[in-house]
Rosetta silent file (secondary structure, phi, psi, omega in degrees, C-alpha in Angstrom):
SEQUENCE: XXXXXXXXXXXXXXXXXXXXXXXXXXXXXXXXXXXXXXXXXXXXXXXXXXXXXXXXXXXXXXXXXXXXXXXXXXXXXXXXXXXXXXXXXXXXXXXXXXXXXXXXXXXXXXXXXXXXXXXXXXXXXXXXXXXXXXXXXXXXXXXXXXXXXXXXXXXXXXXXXXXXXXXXXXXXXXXXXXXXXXXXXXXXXXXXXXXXXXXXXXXXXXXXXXXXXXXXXXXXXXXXXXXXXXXXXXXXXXXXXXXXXXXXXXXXXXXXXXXXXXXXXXXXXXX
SCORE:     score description
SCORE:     0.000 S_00000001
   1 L     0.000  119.808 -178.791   29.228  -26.639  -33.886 S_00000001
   2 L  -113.315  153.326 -157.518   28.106  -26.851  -30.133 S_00000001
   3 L  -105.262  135.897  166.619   25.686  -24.544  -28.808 S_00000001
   4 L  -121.731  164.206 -178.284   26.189  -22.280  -25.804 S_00000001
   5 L  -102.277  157.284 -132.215   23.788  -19.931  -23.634 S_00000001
   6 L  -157.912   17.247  -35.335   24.606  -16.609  -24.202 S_00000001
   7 L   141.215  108.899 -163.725   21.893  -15.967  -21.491 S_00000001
   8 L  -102.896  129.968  176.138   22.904  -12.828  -19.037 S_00000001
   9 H   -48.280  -24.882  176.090   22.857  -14.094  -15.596 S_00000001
  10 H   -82.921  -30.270  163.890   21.020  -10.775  -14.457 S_00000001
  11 H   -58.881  -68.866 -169.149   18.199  -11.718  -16.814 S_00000001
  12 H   -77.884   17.839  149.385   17.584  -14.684  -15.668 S_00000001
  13 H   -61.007  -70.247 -174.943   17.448  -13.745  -12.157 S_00000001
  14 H   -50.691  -33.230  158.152   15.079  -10.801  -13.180 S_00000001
  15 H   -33.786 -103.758 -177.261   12.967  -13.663  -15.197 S_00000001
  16 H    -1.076  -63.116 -177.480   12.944  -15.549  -12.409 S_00000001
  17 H   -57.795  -35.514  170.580   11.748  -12.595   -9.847 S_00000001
  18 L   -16.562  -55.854 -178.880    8.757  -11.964  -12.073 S_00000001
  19 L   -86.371  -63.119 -137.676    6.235  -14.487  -10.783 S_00000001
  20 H   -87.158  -26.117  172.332    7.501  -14.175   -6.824 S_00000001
  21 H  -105.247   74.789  108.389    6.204   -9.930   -7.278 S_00000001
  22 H   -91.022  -31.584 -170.746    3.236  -10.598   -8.912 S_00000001
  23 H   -51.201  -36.562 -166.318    2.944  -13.475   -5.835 S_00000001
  24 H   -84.147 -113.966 -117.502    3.639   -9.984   -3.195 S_00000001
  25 H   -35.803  -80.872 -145.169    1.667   -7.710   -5.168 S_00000001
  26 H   -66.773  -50.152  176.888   -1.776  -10.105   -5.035 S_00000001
  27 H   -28.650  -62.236  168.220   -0.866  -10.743   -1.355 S_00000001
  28 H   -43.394  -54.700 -175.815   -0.436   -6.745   -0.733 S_00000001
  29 H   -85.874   -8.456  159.640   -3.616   -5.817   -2.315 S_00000001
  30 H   -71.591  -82.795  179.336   -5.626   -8.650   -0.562 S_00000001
  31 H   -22.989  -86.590  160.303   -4.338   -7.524    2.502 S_00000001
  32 H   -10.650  -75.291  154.680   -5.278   -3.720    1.217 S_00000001
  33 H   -28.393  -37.894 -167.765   -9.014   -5.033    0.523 S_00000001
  34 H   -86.512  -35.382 -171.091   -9.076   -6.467    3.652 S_00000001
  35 H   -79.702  -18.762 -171.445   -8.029   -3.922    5.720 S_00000001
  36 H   -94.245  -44.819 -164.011  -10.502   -0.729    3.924 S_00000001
  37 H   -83.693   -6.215  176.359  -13.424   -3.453    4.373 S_00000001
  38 H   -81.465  -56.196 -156.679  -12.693   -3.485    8.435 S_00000001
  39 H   -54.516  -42.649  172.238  -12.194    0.299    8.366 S_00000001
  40 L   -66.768   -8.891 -175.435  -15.438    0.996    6.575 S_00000001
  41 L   -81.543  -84.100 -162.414  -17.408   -1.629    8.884 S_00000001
  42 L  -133.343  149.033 -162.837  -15.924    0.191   12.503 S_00000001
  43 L  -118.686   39.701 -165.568  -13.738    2.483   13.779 S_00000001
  44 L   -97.865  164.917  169.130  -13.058    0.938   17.316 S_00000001
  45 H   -76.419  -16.872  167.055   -9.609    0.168   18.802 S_00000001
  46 H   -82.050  -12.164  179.969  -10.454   -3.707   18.016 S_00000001
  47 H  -100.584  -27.956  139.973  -10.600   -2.941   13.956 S_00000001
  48 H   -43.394  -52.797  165.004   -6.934   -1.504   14.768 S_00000001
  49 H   -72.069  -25.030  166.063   -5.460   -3.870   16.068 S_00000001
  50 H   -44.393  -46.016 -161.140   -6.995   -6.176   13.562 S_00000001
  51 H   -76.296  -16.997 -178.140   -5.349   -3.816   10.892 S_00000001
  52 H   -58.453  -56.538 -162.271   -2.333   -4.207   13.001 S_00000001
  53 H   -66.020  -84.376 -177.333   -2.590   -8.387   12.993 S_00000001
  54 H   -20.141  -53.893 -165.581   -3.062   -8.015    8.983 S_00000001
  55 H  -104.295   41.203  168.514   -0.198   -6.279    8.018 S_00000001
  56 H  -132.419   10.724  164.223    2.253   -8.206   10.278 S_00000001
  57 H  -104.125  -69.713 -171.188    1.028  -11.378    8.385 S_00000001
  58 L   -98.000    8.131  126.277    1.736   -9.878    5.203 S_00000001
  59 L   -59.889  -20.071  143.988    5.006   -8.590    5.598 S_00000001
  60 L   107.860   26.984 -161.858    6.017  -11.222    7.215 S_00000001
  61 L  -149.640  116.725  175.897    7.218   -9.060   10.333 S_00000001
  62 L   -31.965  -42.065  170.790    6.973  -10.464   14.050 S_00000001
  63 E  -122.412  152.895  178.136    5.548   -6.671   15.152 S_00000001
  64 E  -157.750  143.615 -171.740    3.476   -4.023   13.765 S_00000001
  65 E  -164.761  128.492 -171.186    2.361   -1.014   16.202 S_00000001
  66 E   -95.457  119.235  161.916    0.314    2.344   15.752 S_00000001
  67 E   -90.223  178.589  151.068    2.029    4.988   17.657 S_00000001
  68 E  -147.759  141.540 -149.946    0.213    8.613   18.289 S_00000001
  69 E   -87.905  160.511 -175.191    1.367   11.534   19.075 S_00000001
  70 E  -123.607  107.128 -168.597    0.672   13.506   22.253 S_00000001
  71 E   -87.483  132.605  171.570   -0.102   17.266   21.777 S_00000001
  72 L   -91.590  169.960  173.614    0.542   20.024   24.844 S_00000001
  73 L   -55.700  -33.673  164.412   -1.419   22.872   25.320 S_00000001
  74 L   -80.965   37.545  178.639    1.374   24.410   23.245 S_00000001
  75 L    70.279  -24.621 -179.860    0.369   22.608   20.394 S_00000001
  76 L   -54.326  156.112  176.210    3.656   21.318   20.545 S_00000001
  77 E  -114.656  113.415 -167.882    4.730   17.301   19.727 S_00000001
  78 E  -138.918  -24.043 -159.849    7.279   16.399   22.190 S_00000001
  79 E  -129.951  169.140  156.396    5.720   12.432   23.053 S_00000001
  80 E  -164.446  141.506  155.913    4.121    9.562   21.420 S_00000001
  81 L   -52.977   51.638 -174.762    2.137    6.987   22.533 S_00000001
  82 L   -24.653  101.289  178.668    1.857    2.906   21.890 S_00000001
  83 L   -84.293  -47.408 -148.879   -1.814    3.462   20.739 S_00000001
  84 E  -165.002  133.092 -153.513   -2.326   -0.413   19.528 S_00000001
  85 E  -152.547  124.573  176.642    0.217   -3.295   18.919 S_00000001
  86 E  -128.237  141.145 -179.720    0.266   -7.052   17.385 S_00000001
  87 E  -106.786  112.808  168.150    3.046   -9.660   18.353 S_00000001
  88 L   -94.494    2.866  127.786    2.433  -12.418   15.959 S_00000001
  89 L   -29.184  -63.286 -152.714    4.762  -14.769   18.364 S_00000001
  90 L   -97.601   -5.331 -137.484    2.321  -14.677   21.290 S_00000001
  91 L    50.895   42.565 -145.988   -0.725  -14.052   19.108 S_00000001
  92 E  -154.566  157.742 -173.913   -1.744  -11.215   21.179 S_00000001
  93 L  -132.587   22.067  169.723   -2.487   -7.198   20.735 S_00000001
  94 L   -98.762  123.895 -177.266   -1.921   -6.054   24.311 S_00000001
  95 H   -56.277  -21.713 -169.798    0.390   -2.908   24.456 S_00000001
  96 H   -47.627  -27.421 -141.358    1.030   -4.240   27.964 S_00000001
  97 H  -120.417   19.773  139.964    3.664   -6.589   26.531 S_00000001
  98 L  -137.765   74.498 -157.722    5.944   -3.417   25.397 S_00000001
  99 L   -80.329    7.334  175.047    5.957   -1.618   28.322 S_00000001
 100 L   -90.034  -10.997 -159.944    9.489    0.590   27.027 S_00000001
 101 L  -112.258  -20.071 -150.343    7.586    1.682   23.899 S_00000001
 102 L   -48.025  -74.851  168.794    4.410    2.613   26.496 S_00000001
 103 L  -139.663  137.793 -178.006    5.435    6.525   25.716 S_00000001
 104 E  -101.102  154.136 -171.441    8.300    7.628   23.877 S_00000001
 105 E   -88.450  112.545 -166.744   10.386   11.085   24.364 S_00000001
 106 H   -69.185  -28.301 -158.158   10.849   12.558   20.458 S_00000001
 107 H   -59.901   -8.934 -157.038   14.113   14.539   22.002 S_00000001
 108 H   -92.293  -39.782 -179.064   15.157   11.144   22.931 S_00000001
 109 L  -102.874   39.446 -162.341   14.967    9.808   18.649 S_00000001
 110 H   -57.289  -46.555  168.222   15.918   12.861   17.117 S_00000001
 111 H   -13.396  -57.493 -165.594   16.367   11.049   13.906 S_00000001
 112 H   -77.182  -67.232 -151.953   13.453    9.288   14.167 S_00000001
 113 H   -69.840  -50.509  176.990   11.118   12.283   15.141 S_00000001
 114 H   -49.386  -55.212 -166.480   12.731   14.653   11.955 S_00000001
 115 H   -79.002    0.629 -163.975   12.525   12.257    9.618 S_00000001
 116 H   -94.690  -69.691  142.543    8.788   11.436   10.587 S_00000001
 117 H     0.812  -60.086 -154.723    7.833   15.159   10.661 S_00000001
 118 L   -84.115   23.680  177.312    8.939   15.706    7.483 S_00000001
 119 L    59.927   58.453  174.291    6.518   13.053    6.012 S_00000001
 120 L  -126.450  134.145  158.889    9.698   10.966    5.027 S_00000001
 121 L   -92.723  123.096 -170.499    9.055    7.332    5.555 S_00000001
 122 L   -63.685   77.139  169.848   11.673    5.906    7.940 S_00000001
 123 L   -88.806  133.369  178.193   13.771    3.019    6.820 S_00000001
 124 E  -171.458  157.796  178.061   16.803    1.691    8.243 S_00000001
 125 E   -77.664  170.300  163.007   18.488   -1.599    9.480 S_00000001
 126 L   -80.293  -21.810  174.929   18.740   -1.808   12.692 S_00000001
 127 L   -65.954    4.024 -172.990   22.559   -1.956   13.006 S_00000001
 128 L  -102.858  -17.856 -161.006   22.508    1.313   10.944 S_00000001
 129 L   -81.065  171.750  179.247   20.447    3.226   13.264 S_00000001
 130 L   -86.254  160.784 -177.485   22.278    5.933   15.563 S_00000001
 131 H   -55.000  -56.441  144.170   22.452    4.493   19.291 S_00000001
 132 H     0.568  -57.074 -171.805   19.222    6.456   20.531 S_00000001
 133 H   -89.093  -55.251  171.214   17.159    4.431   18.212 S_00000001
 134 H   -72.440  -28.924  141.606   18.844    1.240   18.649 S_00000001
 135 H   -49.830  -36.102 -161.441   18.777    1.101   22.502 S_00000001
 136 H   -70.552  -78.100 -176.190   14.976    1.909   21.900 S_00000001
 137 H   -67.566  -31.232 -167.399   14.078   -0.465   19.049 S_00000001
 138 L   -76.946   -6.405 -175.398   17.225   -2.845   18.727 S_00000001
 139 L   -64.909  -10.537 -158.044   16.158   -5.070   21.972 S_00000001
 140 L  -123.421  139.988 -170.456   14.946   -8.060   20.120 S_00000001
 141 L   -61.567  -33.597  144.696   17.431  -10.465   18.257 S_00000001
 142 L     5.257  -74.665 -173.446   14.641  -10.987   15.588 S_00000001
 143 L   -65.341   98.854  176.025   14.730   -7.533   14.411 S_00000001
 144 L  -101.852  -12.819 -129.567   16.594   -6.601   11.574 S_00000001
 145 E   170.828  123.525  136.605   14.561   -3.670   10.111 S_00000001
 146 E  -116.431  131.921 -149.762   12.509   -0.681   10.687 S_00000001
 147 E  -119.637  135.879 -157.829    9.832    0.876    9.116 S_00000001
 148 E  -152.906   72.244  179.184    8.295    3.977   10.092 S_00000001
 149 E  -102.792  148.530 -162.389    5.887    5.075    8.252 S_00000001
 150 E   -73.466  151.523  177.584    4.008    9.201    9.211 S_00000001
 151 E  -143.282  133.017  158.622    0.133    9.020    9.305 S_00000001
 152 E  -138.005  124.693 -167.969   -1.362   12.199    8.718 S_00000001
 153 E  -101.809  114.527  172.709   -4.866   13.474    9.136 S_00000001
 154 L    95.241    0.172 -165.339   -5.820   16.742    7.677 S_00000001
 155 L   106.351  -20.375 -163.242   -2.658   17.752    6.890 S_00000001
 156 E  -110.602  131.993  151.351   -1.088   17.652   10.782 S_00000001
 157 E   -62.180   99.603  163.654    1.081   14.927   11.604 S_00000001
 158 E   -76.643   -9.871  176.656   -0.289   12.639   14.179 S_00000001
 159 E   160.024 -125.989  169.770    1.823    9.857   14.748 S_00000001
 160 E   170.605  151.244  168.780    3.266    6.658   12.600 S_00000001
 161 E   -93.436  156.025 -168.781    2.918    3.134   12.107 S_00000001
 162 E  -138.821  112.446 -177.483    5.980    1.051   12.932 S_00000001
 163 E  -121.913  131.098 -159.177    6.656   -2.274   11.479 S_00000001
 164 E  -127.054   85.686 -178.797    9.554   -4.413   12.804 S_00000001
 165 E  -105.817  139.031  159.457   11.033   -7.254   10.423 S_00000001
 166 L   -72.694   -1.435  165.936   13.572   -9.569   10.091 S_00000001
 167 L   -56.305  145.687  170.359   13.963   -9.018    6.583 S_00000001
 168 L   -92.461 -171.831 -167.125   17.014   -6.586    6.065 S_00000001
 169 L   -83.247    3.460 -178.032   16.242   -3.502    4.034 S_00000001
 170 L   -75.374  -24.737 -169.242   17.323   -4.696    0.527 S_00000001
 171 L   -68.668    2.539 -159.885   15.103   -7.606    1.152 S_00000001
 172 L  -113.993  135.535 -174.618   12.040   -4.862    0.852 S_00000001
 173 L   -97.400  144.914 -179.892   10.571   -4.249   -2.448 S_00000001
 174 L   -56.423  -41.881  165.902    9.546   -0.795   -3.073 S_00000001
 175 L   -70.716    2.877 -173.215    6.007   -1.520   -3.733 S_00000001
 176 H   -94.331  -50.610  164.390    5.937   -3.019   -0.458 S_00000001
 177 H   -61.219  -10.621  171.519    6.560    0.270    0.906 S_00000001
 178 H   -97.580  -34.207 -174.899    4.346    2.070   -1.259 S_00000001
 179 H   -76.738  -22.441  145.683    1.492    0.100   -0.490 S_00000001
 180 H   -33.127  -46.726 -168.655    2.188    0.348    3.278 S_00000001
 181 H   -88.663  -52.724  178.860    1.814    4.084    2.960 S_00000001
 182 H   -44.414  -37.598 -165.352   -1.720    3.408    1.460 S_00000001
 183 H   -80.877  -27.939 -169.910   -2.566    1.167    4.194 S_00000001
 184 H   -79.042  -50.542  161.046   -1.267    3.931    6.736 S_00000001
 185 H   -15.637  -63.163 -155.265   -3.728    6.330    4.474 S_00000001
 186 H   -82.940  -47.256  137.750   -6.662    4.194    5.183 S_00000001
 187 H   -21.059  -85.262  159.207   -5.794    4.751    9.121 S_00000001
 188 H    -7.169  -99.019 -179.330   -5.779    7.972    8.630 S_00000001
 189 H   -61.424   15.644  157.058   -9.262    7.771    7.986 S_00000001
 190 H   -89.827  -33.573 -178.946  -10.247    5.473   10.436 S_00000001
 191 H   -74.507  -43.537  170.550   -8.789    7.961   13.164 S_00000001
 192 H   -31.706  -56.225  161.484  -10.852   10.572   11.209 S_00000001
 193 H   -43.906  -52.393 -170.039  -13.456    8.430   11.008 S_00000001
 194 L  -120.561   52.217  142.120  -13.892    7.813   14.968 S_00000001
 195 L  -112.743  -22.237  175.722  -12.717   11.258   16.391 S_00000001
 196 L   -77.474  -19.809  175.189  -15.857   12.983   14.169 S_00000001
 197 L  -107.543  -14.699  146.795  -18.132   10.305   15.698 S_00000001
 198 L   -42.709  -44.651  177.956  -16.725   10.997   19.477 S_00000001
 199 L   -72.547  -11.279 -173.287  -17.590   14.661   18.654 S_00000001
 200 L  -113.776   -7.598  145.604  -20.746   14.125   17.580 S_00000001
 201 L   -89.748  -41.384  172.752  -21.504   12.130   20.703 S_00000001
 202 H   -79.143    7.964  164.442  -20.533   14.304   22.845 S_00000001
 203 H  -108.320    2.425  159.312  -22.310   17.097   21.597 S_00000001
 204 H   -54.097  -57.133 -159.892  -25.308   14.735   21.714 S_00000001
 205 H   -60.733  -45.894 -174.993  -24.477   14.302   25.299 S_00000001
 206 H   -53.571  -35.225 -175.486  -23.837   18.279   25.762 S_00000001
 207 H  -110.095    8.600  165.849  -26.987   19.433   24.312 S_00000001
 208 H   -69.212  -43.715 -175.697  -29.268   16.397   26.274 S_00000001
 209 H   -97.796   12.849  167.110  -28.278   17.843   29.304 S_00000001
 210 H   -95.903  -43.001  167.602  -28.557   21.448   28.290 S_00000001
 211 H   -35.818  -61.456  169.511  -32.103   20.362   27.254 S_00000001
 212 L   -47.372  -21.553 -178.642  -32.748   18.421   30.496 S_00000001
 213 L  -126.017    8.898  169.745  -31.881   21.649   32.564 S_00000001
 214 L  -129.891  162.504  155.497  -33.753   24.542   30.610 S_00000001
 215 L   -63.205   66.272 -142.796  -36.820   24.976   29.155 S_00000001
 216 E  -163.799  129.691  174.499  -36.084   24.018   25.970 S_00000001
 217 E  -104.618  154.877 -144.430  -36.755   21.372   23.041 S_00000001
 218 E  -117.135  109.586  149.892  -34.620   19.196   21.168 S_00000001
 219 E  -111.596  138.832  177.796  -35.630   17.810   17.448 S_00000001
 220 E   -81.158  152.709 -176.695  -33.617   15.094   16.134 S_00000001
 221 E  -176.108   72.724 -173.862  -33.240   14.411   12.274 S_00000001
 222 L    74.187 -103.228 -172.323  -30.497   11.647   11.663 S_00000001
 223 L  -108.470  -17.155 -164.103  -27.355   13.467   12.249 S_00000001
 224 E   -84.183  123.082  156.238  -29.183   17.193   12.306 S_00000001
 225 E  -118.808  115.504  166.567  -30.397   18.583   16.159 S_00000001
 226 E  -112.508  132.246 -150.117  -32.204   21.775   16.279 S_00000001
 227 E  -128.979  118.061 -162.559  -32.630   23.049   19.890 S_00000001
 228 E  -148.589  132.842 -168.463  -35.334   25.319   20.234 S_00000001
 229 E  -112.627  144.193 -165.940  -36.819   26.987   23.086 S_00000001
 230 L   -51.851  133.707 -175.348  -40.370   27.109   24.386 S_00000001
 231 L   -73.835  153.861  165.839  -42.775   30.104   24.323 S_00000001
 232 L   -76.734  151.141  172.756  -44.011   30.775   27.763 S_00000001
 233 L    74.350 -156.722 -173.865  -47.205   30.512   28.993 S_00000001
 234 L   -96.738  167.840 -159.272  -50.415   29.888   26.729 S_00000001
 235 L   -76.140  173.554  158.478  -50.269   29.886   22.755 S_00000001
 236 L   -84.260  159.110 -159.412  -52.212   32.970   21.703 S_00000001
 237 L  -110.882  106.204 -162.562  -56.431   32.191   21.376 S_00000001
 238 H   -63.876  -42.862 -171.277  -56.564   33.696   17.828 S_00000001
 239 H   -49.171  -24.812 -170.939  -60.819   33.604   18.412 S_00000001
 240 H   -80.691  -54.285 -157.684  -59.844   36.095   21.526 S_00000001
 241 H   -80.061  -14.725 -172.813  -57.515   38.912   19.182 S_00000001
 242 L  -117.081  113.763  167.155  -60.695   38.996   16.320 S_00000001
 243 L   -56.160  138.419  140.416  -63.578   41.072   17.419 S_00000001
 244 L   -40.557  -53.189 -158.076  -67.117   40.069   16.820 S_00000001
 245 L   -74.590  108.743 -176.857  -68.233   43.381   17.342 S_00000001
 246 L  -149.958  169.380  170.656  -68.054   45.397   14.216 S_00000001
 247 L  -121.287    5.387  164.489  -70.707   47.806   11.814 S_00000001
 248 L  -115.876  118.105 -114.031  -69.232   47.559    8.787 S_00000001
 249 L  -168.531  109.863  164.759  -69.015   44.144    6.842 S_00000001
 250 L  -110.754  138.118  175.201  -66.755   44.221    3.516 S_00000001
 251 L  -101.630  130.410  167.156  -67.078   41.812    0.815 S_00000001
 252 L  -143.191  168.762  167.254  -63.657   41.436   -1.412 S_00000001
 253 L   -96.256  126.330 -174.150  -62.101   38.669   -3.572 S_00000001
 254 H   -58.273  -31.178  175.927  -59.431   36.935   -1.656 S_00000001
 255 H   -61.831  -60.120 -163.654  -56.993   36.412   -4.703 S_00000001
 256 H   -61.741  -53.264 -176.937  -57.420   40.337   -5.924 S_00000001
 257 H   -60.159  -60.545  153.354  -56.689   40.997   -2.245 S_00000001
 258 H   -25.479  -59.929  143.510  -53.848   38.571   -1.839 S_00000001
 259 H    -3.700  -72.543 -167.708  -52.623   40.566   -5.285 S_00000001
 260 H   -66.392  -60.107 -139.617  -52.236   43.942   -3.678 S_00000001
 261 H   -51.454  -50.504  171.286  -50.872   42.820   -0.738 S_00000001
 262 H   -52.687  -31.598 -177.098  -47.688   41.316   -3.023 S_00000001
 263 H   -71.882  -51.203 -167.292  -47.733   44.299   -5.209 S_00000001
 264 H   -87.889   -6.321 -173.982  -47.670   46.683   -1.973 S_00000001
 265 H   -88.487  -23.419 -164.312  -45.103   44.188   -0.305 S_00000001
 266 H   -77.917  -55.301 -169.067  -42.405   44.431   -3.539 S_00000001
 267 H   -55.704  -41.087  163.043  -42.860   48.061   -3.762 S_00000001
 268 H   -36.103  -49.693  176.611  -41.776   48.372    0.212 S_00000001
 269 H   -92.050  -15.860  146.891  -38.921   46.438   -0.316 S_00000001
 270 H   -48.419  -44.995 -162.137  -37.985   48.558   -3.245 S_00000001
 271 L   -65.486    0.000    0.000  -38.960   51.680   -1.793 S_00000001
């Protein structure tokens, strides 16, 4: 009797795959540790671009770039901005070196700006994209795949991270894409993070120089300022407002006295 395998070729593929995602997963979540332990340290445009440098190592993708969006006085989102950018080719994080991406038009992507809006993360090869997007994005031979994912702070959409691989998009494991959106999360709160400590310097600066040009004093208390302004003139000379001169001299007990006066203050605010 000879023995045969009976062994479904789609198993042992999925066997097989087993080991190589647990290999992305510890990779992902490294990364993920790494990137949360810059953002809690500082909230500078150098721990961006760091986070930038990070996740274009582990994806494996040639670019990675934080746009932001540029709000008009009518509140409106019409632009975005190349906020921060890493080329792992040159080794280098100067935006300088994509001067077409410098500010983008949304009317110009509608695709791109609708699906971003709607908090949908944007995947697509690049030969898939409508012409708009692929004149934009589509310049470098490299580039097989884009990723788009929405960063939102507070609820308002502010902008998106953009990662640009040669992997196509089958090549992308789902958890790769989930954990990406975490990592975009953790942004979030880094922009969060350093637009509440701009505001809080500048109203340091705002009430030093309101201080500096009135009479008026400033106590500090950590993160707390109370601004408080100076009586004029001399304190009052209590020794001045209490006569000497008097003919009648009462003895009382201060407690019994203290007593009424609480007794006669409750009924007042009853009354």
């Amino acid at each position: 009797m000879t023995w045969q395998n009976r062994s479904h070729p789609n198993r042992i593929e999925k066997t097989t795959r087993v080991p190589q995602e647990l290999a992305v997963y510890q990779r992902y979540f490294s990364a993920l540790d790494a990137i949360t332990s810059q953002i809690l340290q500082h909230a500078d445009q150098s721990t961006l671009t760091e986070v930038m440098r990070i996740l274009s190592e582990v994806s494996d993708s040639p670019v990675c770039a934080l746009f932001l969006n540029v709000v008009q006085n009518t509140q409106q989102v019409t632009h975005c901005k190349l906020h921060v950018a890493w080329s792992s080719s040159i080794m280098s994080g100067d935006t300088h070196l994509f001067p077409e991406w410098a500010l983008l038009a949304y009317q110009a992507i509608p695709l791109l700006h609708e699906t971003l809006a709607s908090g949908i993360v944007f995947s697509q090869n690049i030969i898939d994209l409508p012409r708009a997007e692929k004149t934009l994005f589509g310049g470098f031979n490299w580039i097989n795949t884009l990723h788009c994912i929405p960063l939102f702070v507070k609820g308002r959409w502010v902008g998106f991270v953009a990662i640009f691989s040669p992997r196509f998009k089958l090549e992308w494991l789902s958890m790769e894409i989930s954990i990406l959106c975490t990592i975009t999360n953790d942004i979030a709160l880094c922009l969060m993070r350093r637009q509440a400590e701009e505001e809080a310097q500048a109203n340091q600066r705002r009430l030093r120089s309101l201080v500096g040009a009135t009479d008026d004093i400033l106590f500090e208390f950590d993160q707390t300022i109370v601004v408080s302004r100076l009586i004029d003139g001399e304190y009052f000379r209590i020794d001045q407002m209490l006569s000497s001169d008097y003919e009648t001299k009462i003895k009382i007990n201060k407690k019994e006295f203290l007593d009424c006066i609480d007794r006669a203050t409750l009924l007042v605010r009853e009354g």
